[in-house]
XYZ file of N, CA and C in Angstrom:
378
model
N 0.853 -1.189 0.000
C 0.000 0.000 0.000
C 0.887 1.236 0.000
N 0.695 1.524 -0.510
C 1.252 3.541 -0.907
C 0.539 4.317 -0.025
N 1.261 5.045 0.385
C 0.814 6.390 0.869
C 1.176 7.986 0.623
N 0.264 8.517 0.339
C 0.155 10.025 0.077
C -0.018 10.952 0.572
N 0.700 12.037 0.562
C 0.770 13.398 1.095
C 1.166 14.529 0.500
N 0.328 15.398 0.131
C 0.146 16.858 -0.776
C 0.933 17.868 0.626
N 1.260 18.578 -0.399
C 1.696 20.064 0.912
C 2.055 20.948 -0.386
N 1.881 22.217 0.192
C 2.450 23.443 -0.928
C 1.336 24.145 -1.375
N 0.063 24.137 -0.747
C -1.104 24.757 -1.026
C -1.046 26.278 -0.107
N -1.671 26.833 -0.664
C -1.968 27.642 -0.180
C -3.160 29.102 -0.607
N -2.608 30.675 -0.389
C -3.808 31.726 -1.182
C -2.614 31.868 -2.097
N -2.796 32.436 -2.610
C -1.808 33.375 -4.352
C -3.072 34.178 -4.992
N -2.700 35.146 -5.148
C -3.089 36.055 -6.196
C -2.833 35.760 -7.305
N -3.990 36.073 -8.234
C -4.176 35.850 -10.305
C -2.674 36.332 -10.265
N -2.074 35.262 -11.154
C -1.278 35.576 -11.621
C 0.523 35.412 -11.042
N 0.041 34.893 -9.964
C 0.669 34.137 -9.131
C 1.288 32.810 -9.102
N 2.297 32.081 -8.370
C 3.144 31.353 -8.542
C 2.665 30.338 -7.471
N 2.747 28.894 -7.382
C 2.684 28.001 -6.181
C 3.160 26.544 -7.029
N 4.152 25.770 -5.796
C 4.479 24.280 -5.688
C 4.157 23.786 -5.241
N 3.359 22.746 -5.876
C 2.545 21.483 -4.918
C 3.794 20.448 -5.078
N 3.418 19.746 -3.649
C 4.504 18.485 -3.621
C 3.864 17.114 -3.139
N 4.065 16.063 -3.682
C 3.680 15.072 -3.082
C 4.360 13.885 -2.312
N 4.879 13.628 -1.086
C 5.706 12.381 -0.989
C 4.881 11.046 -0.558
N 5.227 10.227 -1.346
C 4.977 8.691 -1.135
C 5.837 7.838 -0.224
N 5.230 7.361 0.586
C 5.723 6.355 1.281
C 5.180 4.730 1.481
N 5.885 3.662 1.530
C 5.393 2.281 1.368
C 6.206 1.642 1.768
N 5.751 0.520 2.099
C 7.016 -0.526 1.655
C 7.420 -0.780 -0.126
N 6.814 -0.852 -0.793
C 7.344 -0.990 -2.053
C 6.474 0.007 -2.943
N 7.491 1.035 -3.307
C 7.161 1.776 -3.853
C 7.862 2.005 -5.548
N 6.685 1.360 -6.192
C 7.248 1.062 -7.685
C 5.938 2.067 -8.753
N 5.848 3.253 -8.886
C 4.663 4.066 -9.697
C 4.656 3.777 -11.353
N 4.228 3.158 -11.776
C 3.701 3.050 -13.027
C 3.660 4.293 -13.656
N 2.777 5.168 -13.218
C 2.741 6.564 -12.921
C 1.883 7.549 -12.164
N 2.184 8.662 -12.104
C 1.494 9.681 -10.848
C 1.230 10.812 -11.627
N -0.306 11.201 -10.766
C -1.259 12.355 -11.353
C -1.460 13.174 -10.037
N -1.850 14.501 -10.759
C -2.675 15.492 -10.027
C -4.030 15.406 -10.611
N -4.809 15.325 -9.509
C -6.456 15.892 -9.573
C -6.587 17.279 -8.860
N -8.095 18.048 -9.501
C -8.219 18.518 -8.389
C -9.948 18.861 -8.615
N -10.349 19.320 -7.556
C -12.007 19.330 -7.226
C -12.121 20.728 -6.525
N -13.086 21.002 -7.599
C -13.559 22.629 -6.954
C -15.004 22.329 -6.385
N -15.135 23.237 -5.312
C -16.544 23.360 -4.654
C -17.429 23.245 -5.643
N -18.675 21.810 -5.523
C -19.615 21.994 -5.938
C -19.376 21.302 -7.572
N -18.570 20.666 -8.212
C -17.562 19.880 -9.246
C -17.131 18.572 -9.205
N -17.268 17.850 -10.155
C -16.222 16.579 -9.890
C -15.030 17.022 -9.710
N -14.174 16.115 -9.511
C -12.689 15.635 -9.527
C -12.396 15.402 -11.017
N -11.217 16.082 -11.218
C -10.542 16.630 -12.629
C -9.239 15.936 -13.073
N -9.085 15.740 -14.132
C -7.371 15.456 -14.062
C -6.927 16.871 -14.420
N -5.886 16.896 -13.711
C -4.831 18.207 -14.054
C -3.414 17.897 -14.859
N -2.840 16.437 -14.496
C -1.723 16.337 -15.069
C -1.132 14.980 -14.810
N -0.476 14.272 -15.717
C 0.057 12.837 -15.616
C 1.656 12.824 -16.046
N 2.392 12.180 -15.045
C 4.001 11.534 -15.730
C 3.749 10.069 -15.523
N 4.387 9.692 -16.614
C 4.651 8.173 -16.403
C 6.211 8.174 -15.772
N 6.309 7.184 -14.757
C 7.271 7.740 -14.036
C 8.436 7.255 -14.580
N 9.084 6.292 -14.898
C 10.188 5.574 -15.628
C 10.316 6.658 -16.819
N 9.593 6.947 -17.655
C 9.876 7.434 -18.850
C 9.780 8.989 -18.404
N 9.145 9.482 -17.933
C 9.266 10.825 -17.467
C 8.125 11.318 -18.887
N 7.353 11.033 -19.492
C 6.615 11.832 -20.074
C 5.165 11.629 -19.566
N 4.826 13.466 -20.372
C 4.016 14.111 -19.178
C 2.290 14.610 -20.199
N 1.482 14.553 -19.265
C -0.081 14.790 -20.241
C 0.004 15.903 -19.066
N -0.971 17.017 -20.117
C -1.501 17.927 -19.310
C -3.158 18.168 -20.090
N -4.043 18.602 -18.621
C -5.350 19.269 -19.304
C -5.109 20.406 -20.268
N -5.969 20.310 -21.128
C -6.303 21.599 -21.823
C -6.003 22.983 -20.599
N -6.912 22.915 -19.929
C -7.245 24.149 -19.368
C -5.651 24.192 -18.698
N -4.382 23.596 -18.125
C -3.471 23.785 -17.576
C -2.324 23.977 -18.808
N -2.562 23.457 -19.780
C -1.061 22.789 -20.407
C -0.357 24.745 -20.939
N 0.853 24.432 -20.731
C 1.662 25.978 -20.876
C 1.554 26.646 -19.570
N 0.817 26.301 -18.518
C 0.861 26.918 -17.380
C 1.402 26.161 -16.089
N 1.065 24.608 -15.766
C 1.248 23.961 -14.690
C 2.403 22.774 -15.558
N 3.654 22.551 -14.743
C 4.511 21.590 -15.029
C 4.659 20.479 -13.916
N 4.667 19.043 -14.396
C 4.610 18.231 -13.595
C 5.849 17.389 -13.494
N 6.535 17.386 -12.414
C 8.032 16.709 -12.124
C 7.854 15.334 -11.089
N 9.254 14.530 -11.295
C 9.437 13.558 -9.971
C 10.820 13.355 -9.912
N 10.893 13.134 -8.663
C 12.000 12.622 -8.158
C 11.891 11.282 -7.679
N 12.759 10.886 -8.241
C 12.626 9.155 -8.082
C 13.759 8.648 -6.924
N 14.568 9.759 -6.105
C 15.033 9.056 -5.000
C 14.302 9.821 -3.999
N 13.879 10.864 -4.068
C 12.998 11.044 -2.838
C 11.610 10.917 -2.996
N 10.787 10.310 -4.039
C 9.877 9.392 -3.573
C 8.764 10.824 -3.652
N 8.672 11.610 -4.485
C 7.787 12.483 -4.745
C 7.579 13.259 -6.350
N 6.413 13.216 -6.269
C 5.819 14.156 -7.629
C 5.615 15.842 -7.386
N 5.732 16.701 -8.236
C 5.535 17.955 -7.741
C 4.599 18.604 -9.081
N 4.123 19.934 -8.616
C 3.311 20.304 -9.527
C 3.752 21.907 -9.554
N 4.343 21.999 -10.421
C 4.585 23.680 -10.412
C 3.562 24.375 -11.310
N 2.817 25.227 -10.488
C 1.916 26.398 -11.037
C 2.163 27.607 -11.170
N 2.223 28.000 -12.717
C 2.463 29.354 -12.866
C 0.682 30.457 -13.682
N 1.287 31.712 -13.829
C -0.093 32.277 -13.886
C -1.493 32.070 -13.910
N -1.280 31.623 -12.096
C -2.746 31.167 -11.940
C -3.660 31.902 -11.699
N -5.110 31.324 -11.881
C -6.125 31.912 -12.064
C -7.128 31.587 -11.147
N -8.295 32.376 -11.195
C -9.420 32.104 -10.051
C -9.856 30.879 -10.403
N -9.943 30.450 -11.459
C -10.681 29.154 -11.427
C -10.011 27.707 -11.681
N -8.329 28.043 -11.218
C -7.716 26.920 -10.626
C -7.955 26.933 -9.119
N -8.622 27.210 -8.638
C -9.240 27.208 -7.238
C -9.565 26.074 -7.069
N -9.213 25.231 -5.903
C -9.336 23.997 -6.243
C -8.599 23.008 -4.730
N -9.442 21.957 -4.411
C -8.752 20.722 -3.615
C -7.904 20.017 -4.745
N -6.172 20.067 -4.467
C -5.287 19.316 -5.224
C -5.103 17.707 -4.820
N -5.337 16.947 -5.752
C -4.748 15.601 -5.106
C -3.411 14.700 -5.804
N -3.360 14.340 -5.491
C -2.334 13.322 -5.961
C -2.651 12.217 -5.831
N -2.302 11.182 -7.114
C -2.984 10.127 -7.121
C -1.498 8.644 -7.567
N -1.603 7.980 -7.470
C -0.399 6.400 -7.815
C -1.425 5.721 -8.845
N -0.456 5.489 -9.379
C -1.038 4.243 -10.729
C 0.307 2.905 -10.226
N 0.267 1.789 -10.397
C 1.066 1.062 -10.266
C 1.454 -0.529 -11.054
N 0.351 0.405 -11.889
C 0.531 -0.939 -12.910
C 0.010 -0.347 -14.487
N 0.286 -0.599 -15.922
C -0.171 0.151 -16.679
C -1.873 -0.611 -16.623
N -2.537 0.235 -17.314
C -4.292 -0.287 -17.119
C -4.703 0.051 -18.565
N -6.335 -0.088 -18.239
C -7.280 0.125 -20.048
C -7.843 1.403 -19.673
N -7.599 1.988 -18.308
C -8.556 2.848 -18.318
C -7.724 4.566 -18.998
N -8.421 5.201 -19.254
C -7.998 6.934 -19.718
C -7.471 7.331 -18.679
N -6.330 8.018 -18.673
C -5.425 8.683 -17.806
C -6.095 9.499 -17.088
N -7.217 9.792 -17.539
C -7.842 11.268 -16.641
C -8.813 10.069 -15.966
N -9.597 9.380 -16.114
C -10.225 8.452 -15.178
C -9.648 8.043 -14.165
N -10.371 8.140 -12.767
C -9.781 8.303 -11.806
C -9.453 6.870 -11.292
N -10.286 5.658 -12.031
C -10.567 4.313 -11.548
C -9.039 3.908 -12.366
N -8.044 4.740 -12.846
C -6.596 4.501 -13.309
C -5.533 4.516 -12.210
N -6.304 4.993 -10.844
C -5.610 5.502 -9.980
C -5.620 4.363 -8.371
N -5.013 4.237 -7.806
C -5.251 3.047 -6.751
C -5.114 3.895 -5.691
N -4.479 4.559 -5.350
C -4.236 4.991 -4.018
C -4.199 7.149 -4.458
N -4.731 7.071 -3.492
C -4.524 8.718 -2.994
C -4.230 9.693 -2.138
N -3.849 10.948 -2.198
C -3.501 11.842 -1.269
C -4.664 12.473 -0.629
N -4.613 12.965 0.499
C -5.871 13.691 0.948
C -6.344 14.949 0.326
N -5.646 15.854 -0.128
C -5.766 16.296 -0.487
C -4.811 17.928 -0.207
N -4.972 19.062 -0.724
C -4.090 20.226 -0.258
C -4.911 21.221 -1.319
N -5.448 22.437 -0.269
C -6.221 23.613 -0.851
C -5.692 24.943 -1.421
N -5.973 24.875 -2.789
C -5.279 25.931 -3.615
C -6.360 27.135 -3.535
N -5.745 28.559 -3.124
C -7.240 29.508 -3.536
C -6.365 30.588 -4.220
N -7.529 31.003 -5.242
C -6.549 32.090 -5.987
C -7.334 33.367 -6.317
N -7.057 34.546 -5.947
C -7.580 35.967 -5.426
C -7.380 35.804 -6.844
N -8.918 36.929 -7.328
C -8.530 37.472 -8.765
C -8.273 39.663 -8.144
């Protein structure tokens, strides 16, 4: 079993800068690959962004791609999410999610995902 933990949330103003981070911990920790979700008040749960972790290539949403970059570090056992000129309506519960095996399902489907982070609250002043 994997375990997850978001940190790096916080307020920012439009136009503003923030790093989300995620560290995993397990006994065997092998990621297929790792995503960000995130869920705004009153919304499903979104994909925001995917690396496959061995290969290091990366999907982004429409609504993020040119703005949010998604990294890992493979000896310290974390994914990160760098956000640049953000906006009010990346407002949002961030999650982080483990894949650990490749699957049939769409990367943005969340049933691609086995284990998760609790979550970490992004708010962004326009």
């Amino acid at each position: 079993q994997v375990q997850l933990v978001e940190s790096g949330g916080g307020l920012v103003q439009a136009g503003g800068s923030l790093r989300l981070s995620c560290a995993a911990s397990g006994r065997t920790f092998s990621p297929y690959a790792m995503a960000w979700f995130r869920q705004a008040r009153g919304k499903e749960r979104e994909f925001v962004a995917r690396i496959v972790w061995n290969r290091g290539i990366t999907t982004y949403a429409a609504s993020v791609r040119g703005r949010f970059t998604i990294s890992r570090d493979n000896a310290r056992k974390t994914v990160d999410l760098q956000m640049t000129s953000l906006k009010p309506e990346d407002t949002a519960v961030y999650y982080c999610a483990f894949s650990g095996s490749y699957n049939d399902y769409s990367i943005s489907n969340e049933k691609s995902y086995t284990s998760w982070g609790q979550g970490t609250q992004v708010t962004v002043s326009s």
